[in-house]
């Protein structure tokens, strides 16, 4: 599919349903790792240019590159604001330190665990293996060049952005 292709609403609704299934599995594993209730929920899917991504807000963040293989093939990227990443890492590592190379490695492992749970639920849904692997984690620049690099396109390309609700509570 080309970057500028318009996806029908019914296909987006189906995709949102798959996201819900996968996010539920991811939130379960994250809840266990953090020993806290975690909610992950897809709220909206929007089409926007990479160089104008606003769906995740104006705060600095990190981007995780994920590779899909098996019944589904492709790449995706997860953008997480630094304050959420730091909050997760503070709970997980029992530390209030800033994000550094060690915590980025820990965060990559955490994203890998969540991706594994997500892929397991998609494998069950499709009845065919779906693998999702965390390839790398980057600090996200204001221009979002890292996202364009992950997808191998220019920063003027359009992507579908999924706005998600994320909360951690006792």
mmCIF file with all atom_site columns, C-alpha atoms in Angstrom:
data_model
loop_
_atom_site.group_PDB
_atom_site.id
_atom_site.type_symbol
_atom_site.label_atom_id
_atom_site.label_alt_id
_atom_site.label_comp_id
_atom_site.label_asym_id
_atom_site.label_entity_id
_atom_site.label_seq_id
_atom_site.pdbx_PDB_ins_code
_atom_site.Cartn_x
_atom_site.Cartn_y
_atom_site.Cartn_z
_atom_site.occupancy
_atom_site.B_iso_or_equiv
_atom_site.pdbx_formal_charge
_atom_site.auth_seq_id
_atom_site.auth_comp_id
_atom_site.auth_asym_id
_atom_site.auth_atom_id
_atom_site.pdbx_PDB_model_num
ATOM 1   C CA . UNK A 1 1   ? 0.000   0.000   0.000  1.00 0.00 ? 1   UNK A CA 1
ATOM 2   C CA . UNK A 1 2   ? 1.316   3.463   -0.842 1.00 0.00 ? 2   UNK A CA 1
ATOM 3   C CA . UNK A 1 3   ? 1.805   5.995   1.949  1.00 0.00 ? 3   UNK A CA 1
ATOM 4   C CA . UNK A 1 4   ? -0.836  8.315   0.537  1.00 0.00 ? 4   UNK A CA 1
ATOM 5   C CA . UNK A 1 5   ? -3.509  5.652   -0.005 1.00 0.00 ? 5   UNK A CA 1
ATOM 6   C CA . UNK A 1 6   ? -6.853  6.337   1.671  1.00 0.00 ? 6   UNK A CA 1
ATOM 7   C CA . UNK A 1 7   ? -8.050  3.477   3.808  1.00 0.00 ? 7   UNK A CA 1
ATOM 8   C CA . UNK A 1 8   ? -11.801 2.931   4.011  1.00 0.00 ? 8   UNK A CA 1
ATOM 9   C CA . UNK A 1 9   ? -13.518 3.564   7.345  1.00 0.00 ? 9   UNK A CA 1
ATOM 10  C CA . UNK A 1 10  ? -14.610 -0.081  7.631  1.00 0.00 ? 10  UNK A CA 1
ATOM 11  C CA . UNK A 1 11  ? -10.987 -1.246  7.325  1.00 0.00 ? 11  UNK A CA 1
ATOM 12  C CA . UNK A 1 12  ? -9.908  1.283   9.954  1.00 0.00 ? 12  UNK A CA 1
ATOM 13  C CA . UNK A 1 13  ? -12.666 0.026   12.275 1.00 0.00 ? 13  UNK A CA 1
ATOM 14  C CA . UNK A 1 14  ? -11.406 -3.538  11.824 1.00 0.00 ? 14  UNK A CA 1
ATOM 15  C CA . UNK A 1 15  ? -7.863  -2.401  12.464 1.00 0.00 ? 15  UNK A CA 1
ATOM 16  C CA . UNK A 1 16  ? -9.008  -0.598  15.607 1.00 0.00 ? 16  UNK A CA 1
ATOM 17  C CA . UNK A 1 17  ? -10.613 -3.844  16.817 1.00 0.00 ? 17  UNK A CA 1
ATOM 18  C CA . UNK A 1 18  ? -7.314  -5.702  16.271 1.00 0.00 ? 18  UNK A CA 1
ATOM 19  C CA . UNK A 1 19  ? -5.538  -2.949  18.183 1.00 0.00 ? 19  UNK A CA 1
ATOM 20  C CA . UNK A 1 20  ? -7.940  -3.349  21.082 1.00 0.00 ? 20  UNK A CA 1
ATOM 21  C CA . UNK A 1 21  ? -7.238  -7.089  21.241 1.00 0.00 ? 21  UNK A CA 1
ATOM 22  C CA . UNK A 1 22  ? -3.468  -6.529  21.133 1.00 0.00 ? 22  UNK A CA 1
ATOM 23  C CA . UNK A 1 23  ? -3.460  -3.583  23.535 1.00 0.00 ? 23  UNK A CA 1
ATOM 24  C CA . UNK A 1 24  ? -5.423  -5.597  26.091 1.00 0.00 ? 24  UNK A CA 1
ATOM 25  C CA . UNK A 1 25  ? -2.725  -8.289  26.008 1.00 0.00 ? 25  UNK A CA 1
ATOM 26  C CA . UNK A 1 26  ? 0.025   -5.661  26.203 1.00 0.00 ? 26  UNK A CA 1
ATOM 27  C CA . UNK A 1 27  ? -1.615  -3.935  29.172 1.00 0.00 ? 27  UNK A CA 1
ATOM 28  C CA . UNK A 1 28  ? -1.927  -7.287  30.988 1.00 0.00 ? 28  UNK A CA 1
ATOM 29  C CA . UNK A 1 29  ? 1.804   -7.991  30.697 1.00 0.00 ? 29  UNK A CA 1
ATOM 30  C CA . UNK A 1 30  ? 2.684   -4.399  31.642 1.00 0.00 ? 30  UNK A CA 1
ATOM 31  C CA . UNK A 1 31  ? 0.350   -4.616  34.667 1.00 0.00 ? 31  UNK A CA 1
ATOM 32  C CA . UNK A 1 32  ? 2.209   -7.719  35.852 1.00 0.00 ? 32  UNK A CA 1
ATOM 33  C CA . UNK A 1 33  ? 5.648   -6.181  35.311 1.00 0.00 ? 33  UNK A CA 1
ATOM 34  C CA . UNK A 1 34  ? 4.736   -2.926  37.072 1.00 0.00 ? 34  UNK A CA 1
ATOM 35  C CA . UNK A 1 35  ? 2.519   -4.533  39.716 1.00 0.00 ? 35  UNK A CA 1
ATOM 36  C CA . UNK A 1 36  ? -0.069  -1.858  38.913 1.00 0.00 ? 36  UNK A CA 1
ATOM 37  C CA . UNK A 1 37  ? -3.278  -1.667  36.930 1.00 0.00 ? 37  UNK A CA 1
ATOM 38  C CA . UNK A 1 38  ? -2.484  -0.474  33.399 1.00 0.00 ? 38  UNK A CA 1
ATOM 39  C CA . UNK A 1 39  ? -4.959  0.677   30.777 1.00 0.00 ? 39  UNK A CA 1
ATOM 40  C CA . UNK A 1 40  ? -4.065  0.956   27.091 1.00 0.00 ? 40  UNK A CA 1
ATOM 41  C CA . UNK A 1 41  ? -6.831  1.907   24.722 1.00 0.00 ? 41  UNK A CA 1
ATOM 42  C CA . UNK A 1 42  ? -6.851  3.111   21.118 1.00 0.00 ? 42  UNK A CA 1
ATOM 43  C CA . UNK A 1 43  ? -8.997  6.237   21.019 1.00 0.00 ? 43  UNK A CA 1
ATOM 44  C CA . UNK A 1 44  ? -8.574  7.610   17.505 1.00 0.00 ? 44  UNK A CA 1
ATOM 45  C CA . UNK A 1 45  ? -6.811  6.845   14.237 1.00 0.00 ? 45  UNK A CA 1
ATOM 46  C CA . UNK A 1 46  ? -5.762  9.865   12.165 1.00 0.00 ? 46  UNK A CA 1
ATOM 47  C CA . UNK A 1 47  ? -3.826  10.330  8.948  1.00 0.00 ? 47  UNK A CA 1
ATOM 48  C CA . UNK A 1 48  ? -1.105  12.964  9.142  1.00 0.00 ? 48  UNK A CA 1
ATOM 49  C CA . UNK A 1 49  ? 2.271   13.841  7.649  1.00 0.00 ? 49  UNK A CA 1
ATOM 50  C CA . UNK A 1 50  ? 5.321   12.678  9.559  1.00 0.00 ? 50  UNK A CA 1
ATOM 51  C CA . UNK A 1 51  ? 6.820   16.175  9.706  1.00 0.00 ? 51  UNK A CA 1
ATOM 52  C CA . UNK A 1 52  ? 3.598   17.497  11.209 1.00 0.00 ? 52  UNK A CA 1
ATOM 53  C CA . UNK A 1 53  ? 2.845   14.748  13.710 1.00 0.00 ? 53  UNK A CA 1
ATOM 54  C CA . UNK A 1 54  ? 0.878   16.314  16.514 1.00 0.00 ? 54  UNK A CA 1
ATOM 55  C CA . UNK A 1 55  ? -1.106  13.354  17.764 1.00 0.00 ? 55  UNK A CA 1
ATOM 56  C CA . UNK A 1 56  ? 1.312   12.622  20.610 1.00 0.00 ? 56  UNK A CA 1
ATOM 57  C CA . UNK A 1 57  ? 1.580   16.221  21.789 1.00 0.00 ? 57  UNK A CA 1
ATOM 58  C CA . UNK A 1 58  ? 4.400   18.715  21.898 1.00 0.00 ? 58  UNK A CA 1
ATOM 59  C CA . UNK A 1 59  ? 6.508   17.067  24.611 1.00 0.00 ? 59  UNK A CA 1
ATOM 60  C CA . UNK A 1 60  ? 9.728   15.278  23.754 1.00 0.00 ? 60  UNK A CA 1
ATOM 61  C CA . UNK A 1 61  ? 9.494   11.557  23.424 1.00 0.00 ? 61  UNK A CA 1
ATOM 62  C CA . UNK A 1 62  ? 11.041  8.285   22.408 1.00 0.00 ? 62  UNK A CA 1
ATOM 63  C CA . UNK A 1 63  ? 10.133  6.178   19.398 1.00 0.00 ? 63  UNK A CA 1
ATOM 64  C CA . UNK A 1 64  ? 10.333  2.392   19.280 1.00 0.00 ? 64  UNK A CA 1
ATOM 65  C CA . UNK A 1 65  ? 10.753  0.735   15.875 1.00 0.00 ? 65  UNK A CA 1
ATOM 66  C CA . UNK A 1 66  ? 8.867   -2.557  15.579 1.00 0.00 ? 66  UNK A CA 1
ATOM 67  C CA . UNK A 1 67  ? 9.130   -5.172  12.836 1.00 0.00 ? 67  UNK A CA 1
ATOM 68  C CA . UNK A 1 68  ? 6.143   -7.383  11.988 1.00 0.00 ? 68  UNK A CA 1
ATOM 69  C CA . UNK A 1 69  ? 6.595   -10.739 10.258 1.00 0.00 ? 69  UNK A CA 1
ATOM 70  C CA . UNK A 1 70  ? 4.603   -13.879 9.588  1.00 0.00 ? 70  UNK A CA 1
ATOM 71  C CA . UNK A 1 71  ? 0.881   -13.509 8.808  1.00 0.00 ? 71  UNK A CA 1
ATOM 72  C CA . UNK A 1 72  ? 1.369   -9.712  8.906  1.00 0.00 ? 72  UNK A CA 1
ATOM 73  C CA . UNK A 1 73  ? 4.479   -8.067  7.472  1.00 0.00 ? 73  UNK A CA 1
ATOM 74  C CA . UNK A 1 74  ? 5.664   -4.522  7.853  1.00 0.00 ? 74  UNK A CA 1
ATOM 75  C CA . UNK A 1 75  ? 6.965   -1.925  10.227 1.00 0.00 ? 75  UNK A CA 1
ATOM 76  C CA . UNK A 1 76  ? 5.379   0.234   12.850 1.00 0.00 ? 76  UNK A CA 1
ATOM 77  C CA . UNK A 1 77  ? 6.593   2.798   15.322 1.00 0.00 ? 77  UNK A CA 1
ATOM 78  C CA . UNK A 1 78  ? 5.410   3.574   18.828 1.00 0.00 ? 78  UNK A CA 1
ATOM 79  C CA . UNK A 1 79  ? 5.896   7.123   20.103 1.00 0.00 ? 79  UNK A CA 1
ATOM 80  C CA . UNK A 1 80  ? 5.829   7.633   23.863 1.00 0.00 ? 80  UNK A CA 1
ATOM 81  C CA . UNK A 1 81  ? 6.185   10.981  25.600 1.00 0.00 ? 81  UNK A CA 1
ATOM 82  C CA . UNK A 1 82  ? 9.225   11.106  27.878 1.00 0.00 ? 82  UNK A CA 1
ATOM 83  C CA . UNK A 1 83  ? 7.109   11.763  30.976 1.00 0.00 ? 83  UNK A CA 1
ATOM 84  C CA . UNK A 1 84  ? 5.216   8.470   30.408 1.00 0.00 ? 84  UNK A CA 1
ATOM 85  C CA . UNK A 1 85  ? 8.393   6.543   29.610 1.00 0.00 ? 85  UNK A CA 1
ATOM 86  C CA . UNK A 1 86  ? 10.080  7.969   32.697 1.00 0.00 ? 86  UNK A CA 1
ATOM 87  C CA . UNK A 1 87  ? 7.057   7.163   34.873 1.00 0.00 ? 87  UNK A CA 1
ATOM 88  C CA . UNK A 1 88  ? 7.053   3.548   33.708 1.00 0.00 ? 88  UNK A CA 1
ATOM 89  C CA . UNK A 1 89  ? 10.803  3.229   34.208 1.00 0.00 ? 89  UNK A CA 1
ATOM 90  C CA . UNK A 1 90  ? 10.612  4.819   37.672 1.00 0.00 ? 90  UNK A CA 1
ATOM 91  C CA . UNK A 1 91  ? 8.084   2.183   38.772 1.00 0.00 ? 91  UNK A CA 1
ATOM 92  C CA . UNK A 1 92  ? 9.935   -0.680  37.085 1.00 0.00 ? 92  UNK A CA 1
ATOM 93  C CA . UNK A 1 93  ? 13.445  0.266   38.227 1.00 0.00 ? 93  UNK A CA 1
ATOM 94  C CA . UNK A 1 94  ? 12.431  1.876   41.545 1.00 0.00 ? 94  UNK A CA 1
ATOM 95  C CA . UNK A 1 95  ? 14.426  4.948   40.578 1.00 0.00 ? 95  UNK A CA 1
ATOM 96  C CA . UNK A 1 96  ? 13.763  8.613   39.875 1.00 0.00 ? 96  UNK A CA 1
ATOM 97  C CA . UNK A 1 97  ? 16.713  9.049   37.504 1.00 0.00 ? 97  UNK A CA 1
ATOM 98  C CA . UNK A 1 98  ? 16.474  10.696  34.092 1.00 0.00 ? 98  UNK A CA 1
ATOM 99  C CA . UNK A 1 99  ? 16.281  8.555   30.973 1.00 0.00 ? 99  UNK A CA 1
ATOM 100 C CA . UNK A 1 100 ? 19.770  7.364   30.025 1.00 0.00 ? 100 UNK A CA 1
ATOM 101 C CA . UNK A 1 101 ? 21.287  4.591   27.902 1.00 0.00 ? 101 UNK A CA 1
ATOM 102 C CA . UNK A 1 102 ? 20.651  1.914   30.539 1.00 0.00 ? 102 UNK A CA 1
ATOM 103 C CA . UNK A 1 103 ? 17.022  2.904   31.043 1.00 0.00 ? 103 UNK A CA 1
ATOM 104 C CA . UNK A 1 104 ? 16.515  3.073   27.248 1.00 0.00 ? 104 UNK A CA 1
ATOM 105 C CA . UNK A 1 105 ? 17.735  -0.546  27.051 1.00 0.00 ? 105 UNK A CA 1
ATOM 106 C CA . UNK A 1 106 ? 15.341  -1.512  29.832 1.00 0.00 ? 106 UNK A CA 1
ATOM 107 C CA . UNK A 1 107 ? 12.531  0.318   28.046 1.00 0.00 ? 107 UNK A CA 1
ATOM 108 C CA . UNK A 1 108 ? 13.336  -1.519  24.798 1.00 0.00 ? 108 UNK A CA 1
ATOM 109 C CA . UNK A 1 109 ? 13.068  -4.822  26.658 1.00 0.00 ? 109 UNK A CA 1
ATOM 110 C CA . UNK A 1 110 ? 9.740   -3.718  28.130 1.00 0.00 ? 110 UNK A CA 1
ATOM 111 C CA . UNK A 1 111 ? 8.428   -2.763  24.675 1.00 0.00 ? 111 UNK A CA 1
ATOM 112 C CA . UNK A 1 112 ? 9.642   -6.167  23.458 1.00 0.00 ? 112 UNK A CA 1
ATOM 113 C CA . UNK A 1 113 ? 7.627   -7.921  26.195 1.00 0.00 ? 113 UNK A CA 1
ATOM 114 C CA . UNK A 1 114 ? 4.526   -5.910  25.294 1.00 0.00 ? 114 UNK A CA 1
ATOM 115 C CA . UNK A 1 115 ? 5.066   -6.600  21.569 1.00 0.00 ? 115 UNK A CA 1
ATOM 116 C CA . UNK A 1 116 ? 5.357   -10.319 22.308 1.00 0.00 ? 116 UNK A CA 1
ATOM 117 C CA . UNK A 1 117 ? 2.034   -10.292 24.177 1.00 0.00 ? 117 UNK A CA 1
ATOM 118 C CA . UNK A 1 118 ? 0.447   -8.256  21.362 1.00 0.00 ? 118 UNK A CA 1
ATOM 119 C CA . UNK A 1 119 ? 1.727   -10.681 18.716 1.00 0.00 ? 119 UNK A CA 1
ATOM 120 C CA . UNK A 1 120 ? 0.480   -13.663 20.727 1.00 0.00 ? 120 UNK A CA 1
ATOM 121 C CA . UNK A 1 121 ? -3.044  -12.281 20.735 1.00 0.00 ? 121 UNK A CA 1
ATOM 122 C CA . UNK A 1 122 ? -2.891  -11.569 16.989 1.00 0.00 ? 122 UNK A CA 1
ATOM 123 C CA . UNK A 1 123 ? -1.572  -15.099 16.351 1.00 0.00 ? 123 UNK A CA 1
ATOM 124 C CA . UNK A 1 124 ? -4.577  -16.489 18.227 1.00 0.00 ? 124 UNK A CA 1
ATOM 125 C CA . UNK A 1 125 ? -6.955  -14.199 16.336 1.00 0.00 ? 125 UNK A CA 1
ATOM 126 C CA . UNK A 1 126 ? -5.602  -15.032 12.860 1.00 0.00 ? 126 UNK A CA 1
ATOM 127 C CA . UNK A 1 127 ? -4.758  -18.667 13.554 1.00 0.00 ? 127 UNK A CA 1
ATOM 128 C CA . UNK A 1 128 ? -1.348  -17.983 11.976 1.00 0.00 ? 128 UNK A CA 1
ATOM 129 C CA . UNK A 1 129 ? 1.885   -16.796 13.537 1.00 0.00 ? 129 UNK A CA 1
ATOM 130 C CA . UNK A 1 130 ? 2.435   -13.061 13.842 1.00 0.00 ? 130 UNK A CA 1
ATOM 131 C CA . UNK A 1 131 ? 5.791   -11.932 15.233 1.00 0.00 ? 131 UNK A CA 1
ATOM 132 C CA . UNK A 1 132 ? 6.420   -8.407  16.468 1.00 0.00 ? 132 UNK A CA 1
ATOM 133 C CA . UNK A 1 133 ? 9.973   -7.558  17.494 1.00 0.00 ? 133 UNK A CA 1
ATOM 134 C CA . UNK A 1 134 ? 11.349  -4.346  18.957 1.00 0.00 ? 134 UNK A CA 1
ATOM 135 C CA . UNK A 1 135 ? 14.222  -3.327  16.696 1.00 0.00 ? 135 UNK A CA 1
ATOM 136 C CA . UNK A 1 136 ? 15.453  -0.132  18.285 1.00 0.00 ? 136 UNK A CA 1
ATOM 137 C CA . UNK A 1 137 ? 14.503  2.839   20.452 1.00 0.00 ? 137 UNK A CA 1
ATOM 138 C CA . UNK A 1 138 ? 15.451  6.417   19.579 1.00 0.00 ? 138 UNK A CA 1
ATOM 139 C CA . UNK A 1 139 ? 15.095  9.836   21.128 1.00 0.00 ? 139 UNK A CA 1
ATOM 140 C CA . UNK A 1 140 ? 12.527  11.576  18.955 1.00 0.00 ? 140 UNK A CA 1
ATOM 141 C CA . UNK A 1 141 ? 13.567  14.840  17.330 1.00 0.00 ? 141 UNK A CA 1
ATOM 142 C CA . UNK A 1 142 ? 11.118  17.696  16.817 1.00 0.00 ? 142 UNK A CA 1
ATOM 143 C CA . UNK A 1 143 ? 11.103  16.970  13.072 1.00 0.00 ? 143 UNK A CA 1
ATOM 144 C CA . UNK A 1 144 ? 10.301  13.256  13.647 1.00 0.00 ? 144 UNK A CA 1
ATOM 145 C CA . UNK A 1 145 ? 13.043  12.223  11.192 1.00 0.00 ? 145 UNK A CA 1
ATOM 146 C CA . UNK A 1 146 ? 13.454  8.967   13.116 1.00 0.00 ? 146 UNK A CA 1
ATOM 147 C CA . UNK A 1 147 ? 9.928   7.908   12.130 1.00 0.00 ? 147 UNK A CA 1
ATOM 148 C CA . UNK A 1 148 ? 10.612  8.622   8.442  1.00 0.00 ? 148 UNK A CA 1
ATOM 149 C CA . UNK A 1 149 ? 13.810  6.567   8.736  1.00 0.00 ? 149 UNK A CA 1
ATOM 150 C CA . UNK A 1 150 ? 11.940  3.625   10.302 1.00 0.00 ? 150 UNK A CA 1
ATOM 151 C CA . UNK A 1 151 ? 9.470   3.564   7.390  1.00 0.00 ? 151 UNK A CA 1
ATOM 152 C CA . UNK A 1 152 ? 12.093  4.348   4.741  1.00 0.00 ? 152 UNK A CA 1
ATOM 153 C CA . UNK A 1 153 ? 10.243  7.369   3.396  1.00 0.00 ? 153 UNK A CA 1
ATOM 154 C CA . UNK A 1 154 ? 10.437  11.130  3.368  1.00 0.00 ? 154 UNK A CA 1
ATOM 155 C CA . UNK A 1 155 ? 9.176   13.246  6.238  1.00 0.00 ? 155 UNK A CA 1
ATOM 156 C CA . UNK A 1 156 ? 6.415   14.589  3.982  1.00 0.00 ? 156 UNK A CA 1
ATOM 157 C CA . UNK A 1 157 ? 4.835   11.103  3.731  1.00 0.00 ? 157 UNK A CA 1
ATOM 158 C CA . UNK A 1 158 ? 1.522   10.447  5.452  1.00 0.00 ? 158 UNK A CA 1
ATOM 159 C CA . UNK A 1 159 ? 1.162   7.816   8.148  1.00 0.00 ? 159 UNK A CA 1
ATOM 160 C CA . UNK A 1 160 ? -1.738  6.597   10.232 1.00 0.00 ? 160 UNK A CA 1
ATOM 161 C CA . UNK A 1 161 ? -1.307  7.682   13.808 1.00 0.00 ? 161 UNK A CA 1
ATOM 162 C CA . UNK A 1 162 ? -3.147  5.928   16.617 1.00 0.00 ? 162 UNK A CA 1
ATOM 163 C CA . UNK A 1 163 ? -3.925  8.121   19.583 1.00 0.00 ? 163 UNK A CA 1
ATOM 164 C CA . UNK A 1 164 ? -4.049  5.929   22.666 1.00 0.00 ? 164 UNK A CA 1
ATOM 165 C CA . UNK A 1 165 ? -5.124  6.354   26.241 1.00 0.00 ? 165 UNK A CA 1
ATOM 166 C CA . UNK A 1 166 ? -2.497  5.175   28.698 1.00 0.00 ? 166 UNK A CA 1
ATOM 167 C CA . UNK A 1 167 ? -2.818  5.123   32.465 1.00 0.00 ? 167 UNK A CA 1
ATOM 168 C CA . UNK A 1 168 ? -1.094  3.411   35.379 1.00 0.00 ? 168 UNK A CA 1
ATOM 169 C CA . UNK A 1 169 ? -2.846  3.247   38.722 1.00 0.00 ? 169 UNK A CA 1
ATOM 170 C CA . UNK A 1 170 ? -2.883  1.316   41.956 1.00 0.00 ? 170 UNK A CA 1
#
